[in-house]
XYZ file of C-alpha atoms in Angstrom:
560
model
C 107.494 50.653 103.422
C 110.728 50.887 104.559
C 112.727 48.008 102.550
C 114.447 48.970 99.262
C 113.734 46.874 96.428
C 115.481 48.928 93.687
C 118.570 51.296 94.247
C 120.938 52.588 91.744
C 124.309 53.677 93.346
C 126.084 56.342 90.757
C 124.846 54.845 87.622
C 126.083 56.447 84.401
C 125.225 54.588 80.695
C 126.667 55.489 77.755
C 125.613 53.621 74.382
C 128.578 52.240 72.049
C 126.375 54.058 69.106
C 127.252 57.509 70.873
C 129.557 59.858 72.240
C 127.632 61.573 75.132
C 126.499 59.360 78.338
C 122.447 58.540 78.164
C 121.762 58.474 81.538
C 124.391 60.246 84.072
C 125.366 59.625 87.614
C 122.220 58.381 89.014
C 121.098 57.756 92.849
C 117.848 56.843 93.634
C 115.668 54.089 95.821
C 112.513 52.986 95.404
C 110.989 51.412 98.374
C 109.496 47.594 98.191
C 105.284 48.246 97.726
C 105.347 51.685 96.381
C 104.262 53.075 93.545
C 106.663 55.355 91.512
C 105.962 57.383 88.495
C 108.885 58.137 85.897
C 108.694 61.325 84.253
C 110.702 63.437 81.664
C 110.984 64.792 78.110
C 111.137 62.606 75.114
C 115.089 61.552 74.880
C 115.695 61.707 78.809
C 117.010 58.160 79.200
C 113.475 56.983 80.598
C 113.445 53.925 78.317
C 117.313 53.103 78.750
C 116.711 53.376 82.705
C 113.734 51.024 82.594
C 116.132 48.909 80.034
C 118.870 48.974 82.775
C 116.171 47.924 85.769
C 115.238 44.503 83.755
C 118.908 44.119 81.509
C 117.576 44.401 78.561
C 120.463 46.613 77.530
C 123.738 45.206 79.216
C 127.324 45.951 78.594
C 126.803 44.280 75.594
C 124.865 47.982 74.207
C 126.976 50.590 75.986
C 129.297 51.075 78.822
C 128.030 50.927 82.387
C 129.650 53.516 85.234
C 127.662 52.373 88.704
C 125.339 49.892 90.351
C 122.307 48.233 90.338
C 120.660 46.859 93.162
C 117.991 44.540 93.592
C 116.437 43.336 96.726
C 119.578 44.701 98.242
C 121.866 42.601 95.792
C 124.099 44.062 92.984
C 122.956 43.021 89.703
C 126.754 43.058 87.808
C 126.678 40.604 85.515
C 123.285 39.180 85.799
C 121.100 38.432 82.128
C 117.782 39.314 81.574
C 116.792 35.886 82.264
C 117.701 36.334 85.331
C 116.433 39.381 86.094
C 112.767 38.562 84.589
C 112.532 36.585 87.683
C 112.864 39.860 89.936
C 111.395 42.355 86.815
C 108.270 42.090 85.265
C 108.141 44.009 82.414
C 105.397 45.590 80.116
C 106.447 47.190 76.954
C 104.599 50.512 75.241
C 103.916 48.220 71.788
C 101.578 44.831 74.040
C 101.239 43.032 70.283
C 105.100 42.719 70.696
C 104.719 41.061 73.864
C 101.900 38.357 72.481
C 103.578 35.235 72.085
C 100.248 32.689 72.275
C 97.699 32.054 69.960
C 95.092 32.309 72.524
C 95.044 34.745 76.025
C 95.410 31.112 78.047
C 98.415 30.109 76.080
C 100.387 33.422 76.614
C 99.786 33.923 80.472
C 100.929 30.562 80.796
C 104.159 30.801 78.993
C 106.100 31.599 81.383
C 105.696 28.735 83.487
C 105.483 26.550 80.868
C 108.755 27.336 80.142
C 109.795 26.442 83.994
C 108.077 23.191 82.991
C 105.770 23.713 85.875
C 102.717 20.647 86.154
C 99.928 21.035 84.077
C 97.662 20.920 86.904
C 99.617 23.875 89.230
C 99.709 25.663 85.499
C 96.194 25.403 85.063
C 95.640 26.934 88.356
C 97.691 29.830 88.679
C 96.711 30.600 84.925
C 92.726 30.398 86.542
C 93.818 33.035 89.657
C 95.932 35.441 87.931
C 93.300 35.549 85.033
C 90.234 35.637 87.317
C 92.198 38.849 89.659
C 92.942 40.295 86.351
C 88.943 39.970 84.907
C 90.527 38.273 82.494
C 88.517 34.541 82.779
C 85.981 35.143 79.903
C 88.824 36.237 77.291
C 91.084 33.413 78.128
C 90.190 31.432 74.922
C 90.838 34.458 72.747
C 93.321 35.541 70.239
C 94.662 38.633 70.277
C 93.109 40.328 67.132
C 90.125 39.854 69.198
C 91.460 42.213 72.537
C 90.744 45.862 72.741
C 93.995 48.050 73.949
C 92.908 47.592 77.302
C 92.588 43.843 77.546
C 95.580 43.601 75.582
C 97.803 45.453 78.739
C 96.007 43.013 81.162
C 96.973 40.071 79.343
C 100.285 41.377 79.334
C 100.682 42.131 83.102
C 99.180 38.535 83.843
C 101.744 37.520 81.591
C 104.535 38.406 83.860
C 102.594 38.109 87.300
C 101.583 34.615 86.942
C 105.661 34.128 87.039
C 105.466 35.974 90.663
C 107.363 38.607 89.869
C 107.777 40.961 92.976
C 108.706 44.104 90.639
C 106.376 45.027 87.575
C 107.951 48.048 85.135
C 105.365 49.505 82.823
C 106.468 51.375 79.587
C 104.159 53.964 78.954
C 100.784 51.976 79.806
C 98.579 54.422 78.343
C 100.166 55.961 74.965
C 97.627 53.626 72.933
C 94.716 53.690 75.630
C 91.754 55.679 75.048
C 90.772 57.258 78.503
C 88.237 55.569 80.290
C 90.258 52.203 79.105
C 92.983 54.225 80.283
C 91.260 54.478 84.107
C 90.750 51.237 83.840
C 94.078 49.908 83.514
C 95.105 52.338 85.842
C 93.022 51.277 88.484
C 94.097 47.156 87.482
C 97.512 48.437 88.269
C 96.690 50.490 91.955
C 95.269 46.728 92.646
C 98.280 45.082 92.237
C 100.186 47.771 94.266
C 97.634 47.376 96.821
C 98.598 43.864 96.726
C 102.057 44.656 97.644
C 103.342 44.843 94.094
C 106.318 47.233 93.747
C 105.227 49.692 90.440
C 107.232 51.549 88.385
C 105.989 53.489 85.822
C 106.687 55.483 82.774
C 104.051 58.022 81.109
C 103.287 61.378 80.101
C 99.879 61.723 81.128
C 100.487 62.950 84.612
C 97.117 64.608 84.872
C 95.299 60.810 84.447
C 98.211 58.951 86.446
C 97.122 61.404 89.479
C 93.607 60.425 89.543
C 94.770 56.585 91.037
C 97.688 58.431 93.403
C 101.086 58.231 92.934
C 104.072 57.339 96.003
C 107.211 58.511 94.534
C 108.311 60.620 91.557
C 111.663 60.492 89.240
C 112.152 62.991 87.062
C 114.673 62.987 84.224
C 115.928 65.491 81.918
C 119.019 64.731 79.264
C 119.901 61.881 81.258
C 119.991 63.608 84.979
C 118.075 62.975 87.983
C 116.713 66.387 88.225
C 113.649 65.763 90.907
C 113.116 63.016 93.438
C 110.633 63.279 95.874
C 106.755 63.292 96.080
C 104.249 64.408 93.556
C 102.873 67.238 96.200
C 106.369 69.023 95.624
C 106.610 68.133 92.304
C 103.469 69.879 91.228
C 104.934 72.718 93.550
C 108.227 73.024 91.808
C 108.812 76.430 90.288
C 110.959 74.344 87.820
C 108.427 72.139 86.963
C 108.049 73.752 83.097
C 111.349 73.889 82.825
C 111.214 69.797 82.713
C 109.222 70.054 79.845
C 106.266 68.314 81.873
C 102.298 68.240 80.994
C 100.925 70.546 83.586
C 97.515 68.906 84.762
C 94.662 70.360 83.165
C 93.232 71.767 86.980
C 96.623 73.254 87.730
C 96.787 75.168 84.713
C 93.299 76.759 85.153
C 94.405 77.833 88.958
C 97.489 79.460 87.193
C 96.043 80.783 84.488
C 93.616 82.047 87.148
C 96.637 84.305 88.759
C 96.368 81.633 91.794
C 99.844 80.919 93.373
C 100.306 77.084 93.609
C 102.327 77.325 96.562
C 99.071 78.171 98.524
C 97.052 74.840 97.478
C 96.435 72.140 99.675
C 95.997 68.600 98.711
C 97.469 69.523 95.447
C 98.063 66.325 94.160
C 94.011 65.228 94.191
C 91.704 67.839 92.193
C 88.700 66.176 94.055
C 90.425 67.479 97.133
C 92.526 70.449 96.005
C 91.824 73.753 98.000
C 93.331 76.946 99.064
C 92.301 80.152 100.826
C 90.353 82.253 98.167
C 90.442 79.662 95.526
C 87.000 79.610 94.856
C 86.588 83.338 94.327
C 89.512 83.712 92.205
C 88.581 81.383 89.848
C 84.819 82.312 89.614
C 86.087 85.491 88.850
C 88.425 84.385 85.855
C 86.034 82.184 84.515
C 83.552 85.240 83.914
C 86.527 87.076 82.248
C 87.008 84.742 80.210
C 83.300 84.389 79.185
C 83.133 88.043 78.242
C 86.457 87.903 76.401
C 85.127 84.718 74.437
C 82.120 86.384 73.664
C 82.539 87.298 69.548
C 78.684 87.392 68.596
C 77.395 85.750 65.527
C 79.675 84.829 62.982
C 79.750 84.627 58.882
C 79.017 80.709 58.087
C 82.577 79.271 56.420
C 83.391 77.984 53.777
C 83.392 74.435 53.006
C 86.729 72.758 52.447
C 85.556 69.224 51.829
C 81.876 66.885 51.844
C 81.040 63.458 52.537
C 77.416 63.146 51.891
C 75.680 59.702 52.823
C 78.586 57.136 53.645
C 77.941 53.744 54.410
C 80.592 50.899 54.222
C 80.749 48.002 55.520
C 83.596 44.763 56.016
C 81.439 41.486 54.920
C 78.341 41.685 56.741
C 79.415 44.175 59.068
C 78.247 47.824 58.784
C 80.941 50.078 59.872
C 79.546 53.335 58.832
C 75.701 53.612 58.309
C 74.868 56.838 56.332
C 77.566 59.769 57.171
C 77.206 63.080 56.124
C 79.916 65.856 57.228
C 81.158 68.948 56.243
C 84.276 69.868 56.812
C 85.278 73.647 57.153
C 87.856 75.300 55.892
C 90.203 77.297 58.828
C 88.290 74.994 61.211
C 90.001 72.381 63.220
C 87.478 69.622 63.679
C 88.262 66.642 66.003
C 86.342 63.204 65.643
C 85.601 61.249 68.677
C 84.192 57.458 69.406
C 85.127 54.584 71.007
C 87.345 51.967 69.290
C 84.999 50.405 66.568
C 82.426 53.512 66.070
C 84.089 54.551 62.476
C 86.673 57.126 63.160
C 89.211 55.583 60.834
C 87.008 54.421 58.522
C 85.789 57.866 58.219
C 89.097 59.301 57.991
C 90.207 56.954 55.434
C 87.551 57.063 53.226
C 87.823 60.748 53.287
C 90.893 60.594 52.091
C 90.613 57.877 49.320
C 93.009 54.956 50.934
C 89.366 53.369 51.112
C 86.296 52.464 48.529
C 83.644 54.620 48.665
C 80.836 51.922 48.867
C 77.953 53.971 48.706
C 78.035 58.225 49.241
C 80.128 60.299 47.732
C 83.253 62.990 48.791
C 83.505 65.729 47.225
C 84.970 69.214 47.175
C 84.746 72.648 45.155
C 87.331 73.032 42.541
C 89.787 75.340 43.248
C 89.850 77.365 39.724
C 85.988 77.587 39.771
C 84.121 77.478 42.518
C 80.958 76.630 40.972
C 82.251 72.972 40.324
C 82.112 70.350 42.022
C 85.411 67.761 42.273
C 84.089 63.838 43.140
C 87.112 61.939 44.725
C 85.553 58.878 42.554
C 86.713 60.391 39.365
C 90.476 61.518 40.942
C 93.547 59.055 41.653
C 94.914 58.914 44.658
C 97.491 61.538 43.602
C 95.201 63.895 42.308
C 93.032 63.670 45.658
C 96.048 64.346 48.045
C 95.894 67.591 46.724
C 93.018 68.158 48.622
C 93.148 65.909 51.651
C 96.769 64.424 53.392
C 96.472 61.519 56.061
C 98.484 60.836 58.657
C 98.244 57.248 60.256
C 98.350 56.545 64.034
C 101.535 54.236 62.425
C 104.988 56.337 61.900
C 106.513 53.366 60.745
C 103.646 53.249 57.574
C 104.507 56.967 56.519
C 108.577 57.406 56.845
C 110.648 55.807 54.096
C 113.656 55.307 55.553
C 116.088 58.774 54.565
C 117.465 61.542 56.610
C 114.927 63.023 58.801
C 115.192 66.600 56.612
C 114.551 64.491 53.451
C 111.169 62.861 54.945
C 109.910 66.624 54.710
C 111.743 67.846 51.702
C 110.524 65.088 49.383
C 107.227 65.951 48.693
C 108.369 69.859 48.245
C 110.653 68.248 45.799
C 107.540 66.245 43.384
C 105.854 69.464 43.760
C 108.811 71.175 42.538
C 109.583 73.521 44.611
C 112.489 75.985 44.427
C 115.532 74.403 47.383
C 116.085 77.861 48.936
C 112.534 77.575 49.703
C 112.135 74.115 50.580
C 115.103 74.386 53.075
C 114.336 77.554 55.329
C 109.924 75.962 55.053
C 111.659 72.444 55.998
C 113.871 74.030 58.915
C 110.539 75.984 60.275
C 108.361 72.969 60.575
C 111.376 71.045 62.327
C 111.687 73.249 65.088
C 108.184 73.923 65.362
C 108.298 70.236 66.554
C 111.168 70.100 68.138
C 113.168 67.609 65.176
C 115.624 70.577 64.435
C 118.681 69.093 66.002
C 118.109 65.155 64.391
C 117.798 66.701 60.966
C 120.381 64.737 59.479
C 119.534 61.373 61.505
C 118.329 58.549 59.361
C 114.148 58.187 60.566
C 114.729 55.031 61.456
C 116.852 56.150 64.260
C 114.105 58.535 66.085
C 112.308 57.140 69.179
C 108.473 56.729 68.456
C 106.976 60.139 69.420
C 109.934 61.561 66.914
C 108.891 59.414 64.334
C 104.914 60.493 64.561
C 106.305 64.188 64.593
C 108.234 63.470 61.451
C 105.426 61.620 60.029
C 102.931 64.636 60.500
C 105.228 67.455 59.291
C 106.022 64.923 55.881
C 102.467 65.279 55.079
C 101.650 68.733 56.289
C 104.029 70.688 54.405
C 102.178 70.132 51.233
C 99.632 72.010 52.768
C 96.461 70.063 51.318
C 93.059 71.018 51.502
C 92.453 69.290 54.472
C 94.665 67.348 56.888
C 93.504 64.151 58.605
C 95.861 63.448 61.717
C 94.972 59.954 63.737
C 95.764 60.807 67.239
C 98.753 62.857 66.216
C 99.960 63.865 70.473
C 99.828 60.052 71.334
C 103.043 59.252 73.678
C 104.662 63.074 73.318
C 105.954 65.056 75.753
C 104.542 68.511 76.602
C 106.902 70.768 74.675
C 106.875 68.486 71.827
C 103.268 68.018 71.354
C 103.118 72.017 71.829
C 105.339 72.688 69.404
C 103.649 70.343 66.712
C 100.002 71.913 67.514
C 101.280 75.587 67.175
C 102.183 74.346 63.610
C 99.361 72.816 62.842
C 97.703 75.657 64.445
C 99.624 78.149 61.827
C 98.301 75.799 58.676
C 95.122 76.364 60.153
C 95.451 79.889 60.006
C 96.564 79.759 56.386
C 93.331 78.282 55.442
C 93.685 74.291 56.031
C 91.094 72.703 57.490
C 92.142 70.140 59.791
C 90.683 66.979 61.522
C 92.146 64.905 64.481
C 91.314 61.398 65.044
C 91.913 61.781 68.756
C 91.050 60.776 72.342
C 93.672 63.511 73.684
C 91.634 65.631 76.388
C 93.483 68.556 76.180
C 93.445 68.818 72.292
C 89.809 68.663 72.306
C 89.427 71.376 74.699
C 92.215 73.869 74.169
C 92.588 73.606 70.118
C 89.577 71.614 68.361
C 86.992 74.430 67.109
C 84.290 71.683 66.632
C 83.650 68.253 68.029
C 82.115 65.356 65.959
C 81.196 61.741 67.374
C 80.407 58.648 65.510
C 78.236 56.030 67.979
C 77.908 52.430 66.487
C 78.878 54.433 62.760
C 76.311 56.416 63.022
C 77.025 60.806 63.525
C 75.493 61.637 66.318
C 76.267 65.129 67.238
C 78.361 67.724 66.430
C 79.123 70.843 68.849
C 81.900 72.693 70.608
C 84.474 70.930 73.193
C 82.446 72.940 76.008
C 79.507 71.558 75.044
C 80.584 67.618 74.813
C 82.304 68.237 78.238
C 78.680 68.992 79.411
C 76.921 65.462 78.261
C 78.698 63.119 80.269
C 76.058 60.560 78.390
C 77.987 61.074 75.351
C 81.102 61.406 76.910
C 81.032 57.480 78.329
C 79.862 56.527 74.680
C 83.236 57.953 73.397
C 85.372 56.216 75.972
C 86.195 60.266 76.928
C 86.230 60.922 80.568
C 85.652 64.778 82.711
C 88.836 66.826 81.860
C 90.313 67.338 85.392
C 90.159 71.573 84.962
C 86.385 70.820 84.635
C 86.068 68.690 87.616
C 87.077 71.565 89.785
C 85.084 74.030 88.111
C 82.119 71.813 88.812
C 83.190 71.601 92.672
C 83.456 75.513 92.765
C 80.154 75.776 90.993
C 78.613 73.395 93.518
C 79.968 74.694 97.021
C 78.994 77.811 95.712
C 75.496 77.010 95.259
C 75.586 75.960 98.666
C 77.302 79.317 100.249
């Protein structure tokens, strides 16, 4: 690999919209066949620099400073028409990418649009489908994909074109996972097929498990690290980036362990270092003595769904559910797409029928009575239980991002001098403070699910119902919004995350529950679903990486 494909020669970008440069003074290559990883804090310029590879945003958006190279070429003045035949592109959102009815009909698109034969179409639909394991899905729509399938179809989409260069947006935001892995490992296929990659995500920890060539990191708009993911993982900067630590690193730090003495300390199958073993065996039985709190006083209930079953025509979604949720407990509810979980969640919190079962809490002036959802209106039950959707774009309503939160302080009638210094708190808790007076509309995604979580939270219900509330946010960012929800917690909430997110399962969830084919099927602590890797493939969960290593200690030891 010694040909650059991609090279940007001083590249600055500064939208028309605003007064500060995006992206400044830029120099990188990537090398033709490698693999590069794009990393930084939400609002970096990641998404304009991807936007700048493939010309979606021109000089037409914002003023350009610099070059772009492609293939050795400068790319002045060149449309994204014609770069699409150098840039294949895969966007965050696939359904926006979905332009056939059927899986057949949008691979081919492309070349039917080059008004190639219907016989060479044909064809090259067959191989990129059948390299893709996409043959058996070809004559499906796409309400019919999973996540997965959905980013397969998409690459094949731009592959079958030939496109030398494929730019992923976040591949796994929406990806359970073990679905995650999987696409993953379709895309270290196509780079071993001599397929330049460049990639944008913030799960670093899963990225690393397939290997990684070159990393690019950004932070407000500078190239602040370019080199290999060894030395990035190395780099006594590398919190000051703002970057999700992988879950094995932090348990060797946490452990007292200098990273500068690890080996191989990009692979945690491989990872070593003199004394490693014995320094962690000895923090892990610290930490089991510390952790150690005896038996404890059985809570008190916040909320109860006794025997819920529902189901869409003849299709039983839920098949006799009964949970109680605990108040100060932060419960997180687990299964692969289909089992229930938002079902569940929504028929919790009354934006769905009960068919048969009932919810039903204690009443807050007497606590001998019993409050059935079934006899509240939706108003009346948000005072116990507040929903967020996986969805920003269903929650906000369009004003300043300060009046998203204020609004429901406002029907509750609360006094201003309150509802400003409660509104300010929660904003920089999750890291909104300084787009307080944007419009919603204006924030990228992550912002938006922030701002959608802290709308509902402030109200302080009952319970809070969060649908994978860390999807697609950046480590300080998602930090920031769990120590909040962490403090309502602490006030007395009980909270429950719809989530596939690893490390909120094992560093904040109290309890674990898991709905299999709508059914409950166990409910325990994170440490113990880490330990029942049965149930951990019927969730679509995979090992957390800290635990992997743990194992491998455990294992040479037994062996010493």
């Amino acid at each position: 690999m010694t040909d650059s494909v991609l090279q940007f020669k001083d590249l600055s970008f500064r939208y028309h919209s605003q007064a500060e440069e995006t992206l400044k003074n830029l120099n990188f290559t990537i090398q033709k066949g490698s693999k590069t990883l794009v990393l930084g804090p939400s609002g970096s310029g990641k998404s304009t620099l991807i936007a700048l590879i493939n010309a979606l945003v021109t000089e037409k958006e914002g003023e350009i400073d610099g070059q772009v190279f492609i293939n050795n070429e400068d790319q002045a003045g060149t449309d994204s028409f014609d770069r699409s035949l150098l840039v294949g592109t895969i966007l965050q959102d696939t359904d926006r990418q979905f332009v056939g009815l059927t899986v057949a009909e949008d691979i081919a698109f492309v070349l039917e649009n080059e008004a190639e034969a219907v016989e060479k179409l044909r064809a090259a639909v067959a191989n990129i489908a059948d390299k893709l394991g996409l043959t058996n899905l070809l004559p499906l729509g796409p309400e019919a994909l999973s996540g997965g399938q959905k980013q397969r179809v998409a690459m094949a989409g731009v592959l079958v074109g030939n496109s030398p260069i494929l730019v992923l947006d976040e591949p796994l935001a929406s990806l359970d996972p073990q679905t995650g892995q999987a696409v993953l490992a379709t895309i270290e296929q196509l780079h071993q097929d001599g397929i330049t990659i460049i990639m944008v995500e913030h799960r670093l920890d899963e990225v690393l498990r397939q290997g990684i060539d070159h990393v690019l990191v950004l932070k407000n708009g500078e190239l602040v690290f370019d080199g290999q993911a060894e030395d990035l993982l190395k780099n006594p900067r590398f919190h000051d980036w703002q970057l999700t630590q992988p879950a094995y690193l932090s348990l060797v730090e946490q452990s007292g362990y200098s990273l500068q003495n690890l080996e191989h300390i990009e692979d945690v199958q491989t990872v070593t270092g003199p004394n490693l073993k014995q320094q962690l065996q000895q923090a892990q039985k610290a930490k089991k003595t510390a952790v150690d709190k005896g038996t404890q006083d059985r809570p008190t209930a916040a909320l109860d769904a006794e025997n819920l079953t529902y189901s869409y025509g003849d299709r039983t979604i839920l098949d006799d559910v009964s949970l109680t949720i605990d108040a100060n407990q932060w419960l997180a509810l687990i299964g692969e797409n289909g089992s229930g979980k938002s079902t569940l969640a929504r028929l919790i919190a009354g934006f769905l029928h009960v068919q048969q079962g009932r919810v039903f809490s204690k009443s807050d002036e007497d606590k001998n009575v019993t409050v059935d959802f079934a006899e509240l209106s939706l108003a009346e039950q948000a005072r116990y239980v507040g929903y967020v959707s996986q969805n920003p774009n269903e929650m906000l309503i369009g004003l300043s991002v300060f009046e998203e939160v204020a609004t429901g302080l406002r029907l509750h009638h609360v006094a201003e001098d309150v509802i400003e210094e409660t509104v300010h708190f929660a904003l920089k808790k999750a890291n909104l403070y300084p787009y307080r007076h944007w419009q919603s509309q204006s924030l990228s995604f992550g912002q938006k699910r922030r701002l959608s979580v802290l709308s509902v939270a402030i109200l302080e219900p009952k319970v809070l119902i969060l649908d994978e509330p860390t999807a697609g946010q950046d480590d300080v960012s998602a930090k920031g919004l769990l120590e909040y929800l962490r403090l309502l917690q602490d006030s007395g909430i009980a909270l429950v995350t719809v989530t596939h997110d690893m490390a909120l399962i094992e560093k904040w969830a109290d309890q674990v529950v898991s709905l299999v084919a709508g059914r409950l099927t166990a409910k325990m602590t994170p440490a113990e679903l880490f330990s029942q890797r049965s149930l951990l493939e019927q969730t679509s969960l995979i090992v957390p990486s800290d635990q992997i290593l743990l194992t491998r200690i455990e294992r040479e030891g037994s062996h010493d």
